[in-house]
Coordinates of C-alpha atoms and ligand atoms in Angstrom, one line a residue:
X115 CA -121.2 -51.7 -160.4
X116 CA -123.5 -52.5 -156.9
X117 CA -124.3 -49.9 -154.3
X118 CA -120.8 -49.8 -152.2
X119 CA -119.0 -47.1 -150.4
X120 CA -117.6 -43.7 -152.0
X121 CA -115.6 -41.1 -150.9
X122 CA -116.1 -37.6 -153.0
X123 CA -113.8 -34.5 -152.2
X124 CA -115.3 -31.4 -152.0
X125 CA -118.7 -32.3 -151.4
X126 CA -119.6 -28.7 -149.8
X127 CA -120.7 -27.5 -152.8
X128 CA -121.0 -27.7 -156.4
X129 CA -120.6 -31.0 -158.3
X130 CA -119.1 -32.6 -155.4
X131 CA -122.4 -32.0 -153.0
X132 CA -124.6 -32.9 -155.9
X133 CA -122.8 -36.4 -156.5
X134 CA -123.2 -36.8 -152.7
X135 CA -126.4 -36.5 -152.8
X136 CA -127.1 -38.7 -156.2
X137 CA -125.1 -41.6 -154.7
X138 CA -126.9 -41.5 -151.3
X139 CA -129.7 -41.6 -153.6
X140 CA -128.8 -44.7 -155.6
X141 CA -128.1 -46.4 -152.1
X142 CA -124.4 -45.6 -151.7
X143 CA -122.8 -45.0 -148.4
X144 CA -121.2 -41.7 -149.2
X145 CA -118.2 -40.3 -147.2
X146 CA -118.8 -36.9 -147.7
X147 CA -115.1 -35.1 -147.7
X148 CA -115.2 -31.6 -147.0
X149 CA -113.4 -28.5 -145.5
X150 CA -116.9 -27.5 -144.0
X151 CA -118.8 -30.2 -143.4
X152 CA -121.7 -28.1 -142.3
X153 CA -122.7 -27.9 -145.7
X154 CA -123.0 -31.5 -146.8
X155 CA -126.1 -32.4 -147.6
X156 CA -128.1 -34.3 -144.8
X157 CA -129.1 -37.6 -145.3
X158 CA -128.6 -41.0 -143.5
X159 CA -126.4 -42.3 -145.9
X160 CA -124.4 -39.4 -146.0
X161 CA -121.3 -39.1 -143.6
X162 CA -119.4 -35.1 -143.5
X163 CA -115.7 -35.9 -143.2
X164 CA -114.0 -33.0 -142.2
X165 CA -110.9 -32.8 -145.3
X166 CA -108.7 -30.1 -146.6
X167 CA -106.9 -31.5 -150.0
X168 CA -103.9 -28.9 -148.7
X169 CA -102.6 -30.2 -145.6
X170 CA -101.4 -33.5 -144.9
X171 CA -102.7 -33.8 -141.5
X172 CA -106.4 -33.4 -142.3
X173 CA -105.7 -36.0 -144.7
X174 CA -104.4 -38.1 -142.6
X175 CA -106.6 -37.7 -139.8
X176 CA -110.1 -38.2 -142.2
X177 CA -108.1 -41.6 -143.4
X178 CA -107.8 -43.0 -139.8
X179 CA -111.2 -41.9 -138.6
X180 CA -113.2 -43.4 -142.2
X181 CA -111.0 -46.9 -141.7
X182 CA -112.1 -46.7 -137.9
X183 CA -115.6 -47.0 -139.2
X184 CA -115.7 -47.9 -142.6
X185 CA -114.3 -51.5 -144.1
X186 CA -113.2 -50.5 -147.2
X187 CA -113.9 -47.3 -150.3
X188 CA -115.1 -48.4 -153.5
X189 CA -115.0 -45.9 -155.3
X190 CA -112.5 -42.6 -154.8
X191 CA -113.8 -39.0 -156.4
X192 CA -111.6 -36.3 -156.3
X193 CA -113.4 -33.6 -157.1
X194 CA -112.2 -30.5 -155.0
X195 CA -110.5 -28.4 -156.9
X196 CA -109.7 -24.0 -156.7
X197 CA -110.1 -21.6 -159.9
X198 CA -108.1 -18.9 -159.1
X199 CA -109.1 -15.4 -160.7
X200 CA -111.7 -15.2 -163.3
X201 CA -109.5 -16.9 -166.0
X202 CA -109.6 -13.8 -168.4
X203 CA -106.2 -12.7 -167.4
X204 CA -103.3 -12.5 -169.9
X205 CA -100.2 -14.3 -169.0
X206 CA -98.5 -10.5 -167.3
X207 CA -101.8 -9.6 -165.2
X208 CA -101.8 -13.1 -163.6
X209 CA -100.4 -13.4 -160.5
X210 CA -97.9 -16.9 -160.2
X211 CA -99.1 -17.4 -157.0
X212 CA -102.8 -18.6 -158.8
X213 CA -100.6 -21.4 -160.5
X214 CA -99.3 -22.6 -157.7
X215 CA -102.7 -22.3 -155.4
X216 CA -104.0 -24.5 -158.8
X217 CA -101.2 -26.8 -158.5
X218 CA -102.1 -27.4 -155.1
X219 CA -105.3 -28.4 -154.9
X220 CA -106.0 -30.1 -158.2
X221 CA -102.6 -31.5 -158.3
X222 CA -101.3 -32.4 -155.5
X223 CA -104.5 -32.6 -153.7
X224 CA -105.4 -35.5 -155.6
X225 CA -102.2 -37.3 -155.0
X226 CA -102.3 -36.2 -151.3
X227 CA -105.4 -37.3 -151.0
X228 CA -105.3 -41.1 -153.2
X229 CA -102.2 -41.7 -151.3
X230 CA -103.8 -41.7 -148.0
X231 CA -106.7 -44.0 -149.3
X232 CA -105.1 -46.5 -151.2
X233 CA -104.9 -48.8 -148.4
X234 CA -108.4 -48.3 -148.0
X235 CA -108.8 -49.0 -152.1
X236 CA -107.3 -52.1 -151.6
X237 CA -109.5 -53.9 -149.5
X238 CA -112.3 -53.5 -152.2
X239 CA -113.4 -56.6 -154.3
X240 CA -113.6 -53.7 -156.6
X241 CA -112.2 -50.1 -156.7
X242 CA -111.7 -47.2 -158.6
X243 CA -110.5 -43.6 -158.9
X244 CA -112.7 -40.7 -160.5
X245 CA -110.3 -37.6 -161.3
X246 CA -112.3 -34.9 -162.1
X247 CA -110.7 -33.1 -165.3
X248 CA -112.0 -30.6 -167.4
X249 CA -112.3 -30.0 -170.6
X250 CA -110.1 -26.7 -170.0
X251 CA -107.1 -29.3 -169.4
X252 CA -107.2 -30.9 -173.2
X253 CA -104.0 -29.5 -174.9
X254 CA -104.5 -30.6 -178.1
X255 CA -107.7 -28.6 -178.7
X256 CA -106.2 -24.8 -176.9
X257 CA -106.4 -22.4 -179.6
X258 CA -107.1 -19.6 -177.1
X259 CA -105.1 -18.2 -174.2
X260 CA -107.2 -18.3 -170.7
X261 CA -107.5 -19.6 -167.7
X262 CA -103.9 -20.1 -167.4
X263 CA -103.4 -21.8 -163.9
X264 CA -106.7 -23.8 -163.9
X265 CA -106.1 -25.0 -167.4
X266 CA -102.6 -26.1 -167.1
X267 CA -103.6 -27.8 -163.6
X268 CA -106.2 -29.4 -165.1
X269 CA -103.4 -30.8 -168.5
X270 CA -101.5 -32.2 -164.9
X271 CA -103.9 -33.9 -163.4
X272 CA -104.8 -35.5 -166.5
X273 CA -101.1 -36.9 -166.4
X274 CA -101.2 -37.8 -163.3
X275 CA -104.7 -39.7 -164.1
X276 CA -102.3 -41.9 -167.0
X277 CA -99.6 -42.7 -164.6
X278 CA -101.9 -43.3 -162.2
X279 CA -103.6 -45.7 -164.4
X280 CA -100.4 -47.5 -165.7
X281 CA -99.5 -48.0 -161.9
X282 CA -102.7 -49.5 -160.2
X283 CA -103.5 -51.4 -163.6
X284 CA -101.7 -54.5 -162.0
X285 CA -103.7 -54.5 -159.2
X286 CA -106.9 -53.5 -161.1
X287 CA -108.1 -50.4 -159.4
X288 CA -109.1 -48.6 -162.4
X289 CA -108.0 -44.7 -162.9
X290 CA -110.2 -42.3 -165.0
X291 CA -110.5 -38.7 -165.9
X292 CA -114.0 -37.2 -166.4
X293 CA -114.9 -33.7 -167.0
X294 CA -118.2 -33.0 -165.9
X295 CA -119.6 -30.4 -168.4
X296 CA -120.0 -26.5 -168.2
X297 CA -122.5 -26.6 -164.9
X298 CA -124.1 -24.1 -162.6
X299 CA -121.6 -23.8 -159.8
X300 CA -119.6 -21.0 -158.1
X301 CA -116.7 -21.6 -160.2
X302 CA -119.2 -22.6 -163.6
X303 CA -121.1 -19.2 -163.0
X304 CA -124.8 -18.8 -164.0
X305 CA -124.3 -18.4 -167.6
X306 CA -123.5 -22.7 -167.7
X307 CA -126.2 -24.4 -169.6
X308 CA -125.9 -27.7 -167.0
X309 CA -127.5 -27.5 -163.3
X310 CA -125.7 -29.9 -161.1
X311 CA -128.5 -32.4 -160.6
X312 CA -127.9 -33.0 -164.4
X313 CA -124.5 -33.1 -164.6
X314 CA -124.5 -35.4 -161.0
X315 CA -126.6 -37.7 -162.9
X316 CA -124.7 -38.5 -166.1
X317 CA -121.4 -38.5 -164.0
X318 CA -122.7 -41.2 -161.7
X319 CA -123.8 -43.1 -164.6
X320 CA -120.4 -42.9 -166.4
X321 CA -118.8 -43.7 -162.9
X322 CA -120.2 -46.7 -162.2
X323 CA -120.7 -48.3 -165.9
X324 CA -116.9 -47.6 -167.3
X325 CA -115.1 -50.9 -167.7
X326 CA -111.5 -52.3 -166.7
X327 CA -110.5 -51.7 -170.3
X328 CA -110.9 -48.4 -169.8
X329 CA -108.9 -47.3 -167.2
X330 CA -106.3 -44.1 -167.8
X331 CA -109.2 -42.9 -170.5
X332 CA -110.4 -39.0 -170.1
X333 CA -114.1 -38.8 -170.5
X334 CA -117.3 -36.7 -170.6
X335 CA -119.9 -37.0 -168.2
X336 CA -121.8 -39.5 -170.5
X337 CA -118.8 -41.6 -171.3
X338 CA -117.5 -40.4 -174.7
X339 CA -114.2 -40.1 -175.4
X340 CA -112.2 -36.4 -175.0
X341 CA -109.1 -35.7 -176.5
X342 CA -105.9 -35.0 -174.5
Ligands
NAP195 N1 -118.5 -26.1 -162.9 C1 -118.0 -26.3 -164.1 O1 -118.5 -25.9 -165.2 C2 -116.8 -27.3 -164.2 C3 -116.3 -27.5 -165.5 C4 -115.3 -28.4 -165.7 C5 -114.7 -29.0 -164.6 N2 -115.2 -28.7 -163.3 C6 -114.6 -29.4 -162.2 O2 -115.6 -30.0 -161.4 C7 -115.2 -30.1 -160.0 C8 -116.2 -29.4 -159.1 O3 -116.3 -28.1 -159.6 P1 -117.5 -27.1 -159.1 O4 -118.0 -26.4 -160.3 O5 -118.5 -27.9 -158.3 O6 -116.7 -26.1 -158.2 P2 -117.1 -25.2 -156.9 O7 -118.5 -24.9 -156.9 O8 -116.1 -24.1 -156.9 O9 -116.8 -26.2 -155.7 C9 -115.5 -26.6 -155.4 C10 -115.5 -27.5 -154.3 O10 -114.1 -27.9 -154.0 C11 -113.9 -27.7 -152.6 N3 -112.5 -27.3 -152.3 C12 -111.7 -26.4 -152.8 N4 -110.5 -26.4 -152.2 C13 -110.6 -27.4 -151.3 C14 -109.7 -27.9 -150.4 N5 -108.5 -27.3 -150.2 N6 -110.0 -28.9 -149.6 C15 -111.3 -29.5 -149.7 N7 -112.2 -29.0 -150.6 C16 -111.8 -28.0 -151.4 C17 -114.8 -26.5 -152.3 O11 -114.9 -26.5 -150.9 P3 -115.2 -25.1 -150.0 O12 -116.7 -25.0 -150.0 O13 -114.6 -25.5 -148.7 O14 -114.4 -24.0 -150.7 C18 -116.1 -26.9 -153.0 O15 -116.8 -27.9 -152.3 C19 -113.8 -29.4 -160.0 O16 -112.8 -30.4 -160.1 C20 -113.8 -28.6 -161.2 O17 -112.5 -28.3 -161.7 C21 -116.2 -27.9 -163.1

């Protein structure tokens, strides 16, 4: 797809800062969503939007000051998402609160936050939603027992990416889920094999180049298929 406007969550850090800066590079406007802002990457194309995926005001507020300046969002990346604990704990040693603090952001968070920017969707010629999954969240493939709240948030989200998918189909704002890889962030840790420039780049390839026809599909960063 042409250079438009995007909107990534979580952009302080991490994947999310390094597909702000890859799309500004690419001549995107990027909308830069994050809880502190301060640490969006600078660049002319690059607007901080001050967003918490938790509360409903920030939400709200970020929507009605990005349609104050902005005409429409092309393309929608939720990308913010929490790992709580260091996903080693057995089921007893894991505190319930960490499900629902997963729940939170990478559930609900995303449908807090596409909510609120649907309308915004919608005045696109052409728009689409990037979940971003993991491949912890495949259930047909878990033959080990870890990273309980993160892993199950992430099986969720990818649900919510196929009723997304089924719902906005009529109106042709593709829904996709795409796990990035095993990268270099706080939450991939040093011992990932991907640095986020790498991972940035084959995401915003995928991003842009997946088709209509492949809406409610969960990916990997270069497109190929993952199982459920
Ligand atoms: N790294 C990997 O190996 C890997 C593998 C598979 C999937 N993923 C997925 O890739 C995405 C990015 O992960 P990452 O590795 O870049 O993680 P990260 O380094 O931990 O960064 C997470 C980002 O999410 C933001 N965030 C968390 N809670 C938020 C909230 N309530 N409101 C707004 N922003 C919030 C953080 O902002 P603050 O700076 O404000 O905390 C930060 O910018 C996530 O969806 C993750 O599940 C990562």
């Amino acid at each position: 797809m042409a250079a438009g406007i995007v909107l990534i969550t979580g952009a302080s850090r991490g994947i999310g800062r390094g597909l702000a800066a890859k799309f500004a590079a690419e001549g995107w406007q990027v909308l830069a969503a994050a809880r502190r802002t301060s640490d969006v990457p600078r660049d002319p194309a690059i607007h901080a939007v001050p967003l918490d995926v938790l509360s409903d005001d920030s939400v709200r507020e970020a929507a009605e000051t990005i349609a104050a300046g902005f005409p429409h969002i092309d393309v929608l990346v939720n990308n913010a998402a929490v790992f709580p604990g260091d996903g080693n704990e057995r089921l007893e040693d894991t505190p319930l609160e960490w499900f629902e603090e997963a729940f939170a952001a990478n559930v609900v968070g995303v449908a807090r936050v596409t909510r609120a920017f649907l309308p915004l969707l919608r005045k696109s010629a052409s728009a689409r939603i990037i979940n971003i999954s993991s491949g912890a969240g495949t259930i047909s493939e878990k033959t080990d027992a870890d990273y309980y709240p993160y892993s199950v948030s992430k099986a969720a989200l990818n649900m919510l990416t196929r009723a997304m998918a089924a719902e906005y189909r009529g109106e042709k704002i593709p829904v996709y889920a795409l796990s990035p890889g095993w990268v270099k962030t706080e939450m991939g840790g040093s011992n990932a094999p991907l640095s986020v420039e790498e991972s940035a780049g084959s995401l915003f390839r995928t991003m842009t180049r997946l088709g209509l026809d492949k809406s409610g599909g969960f990916f990997g960063r270069d497109g190929e298929v993952y199982p459920w």
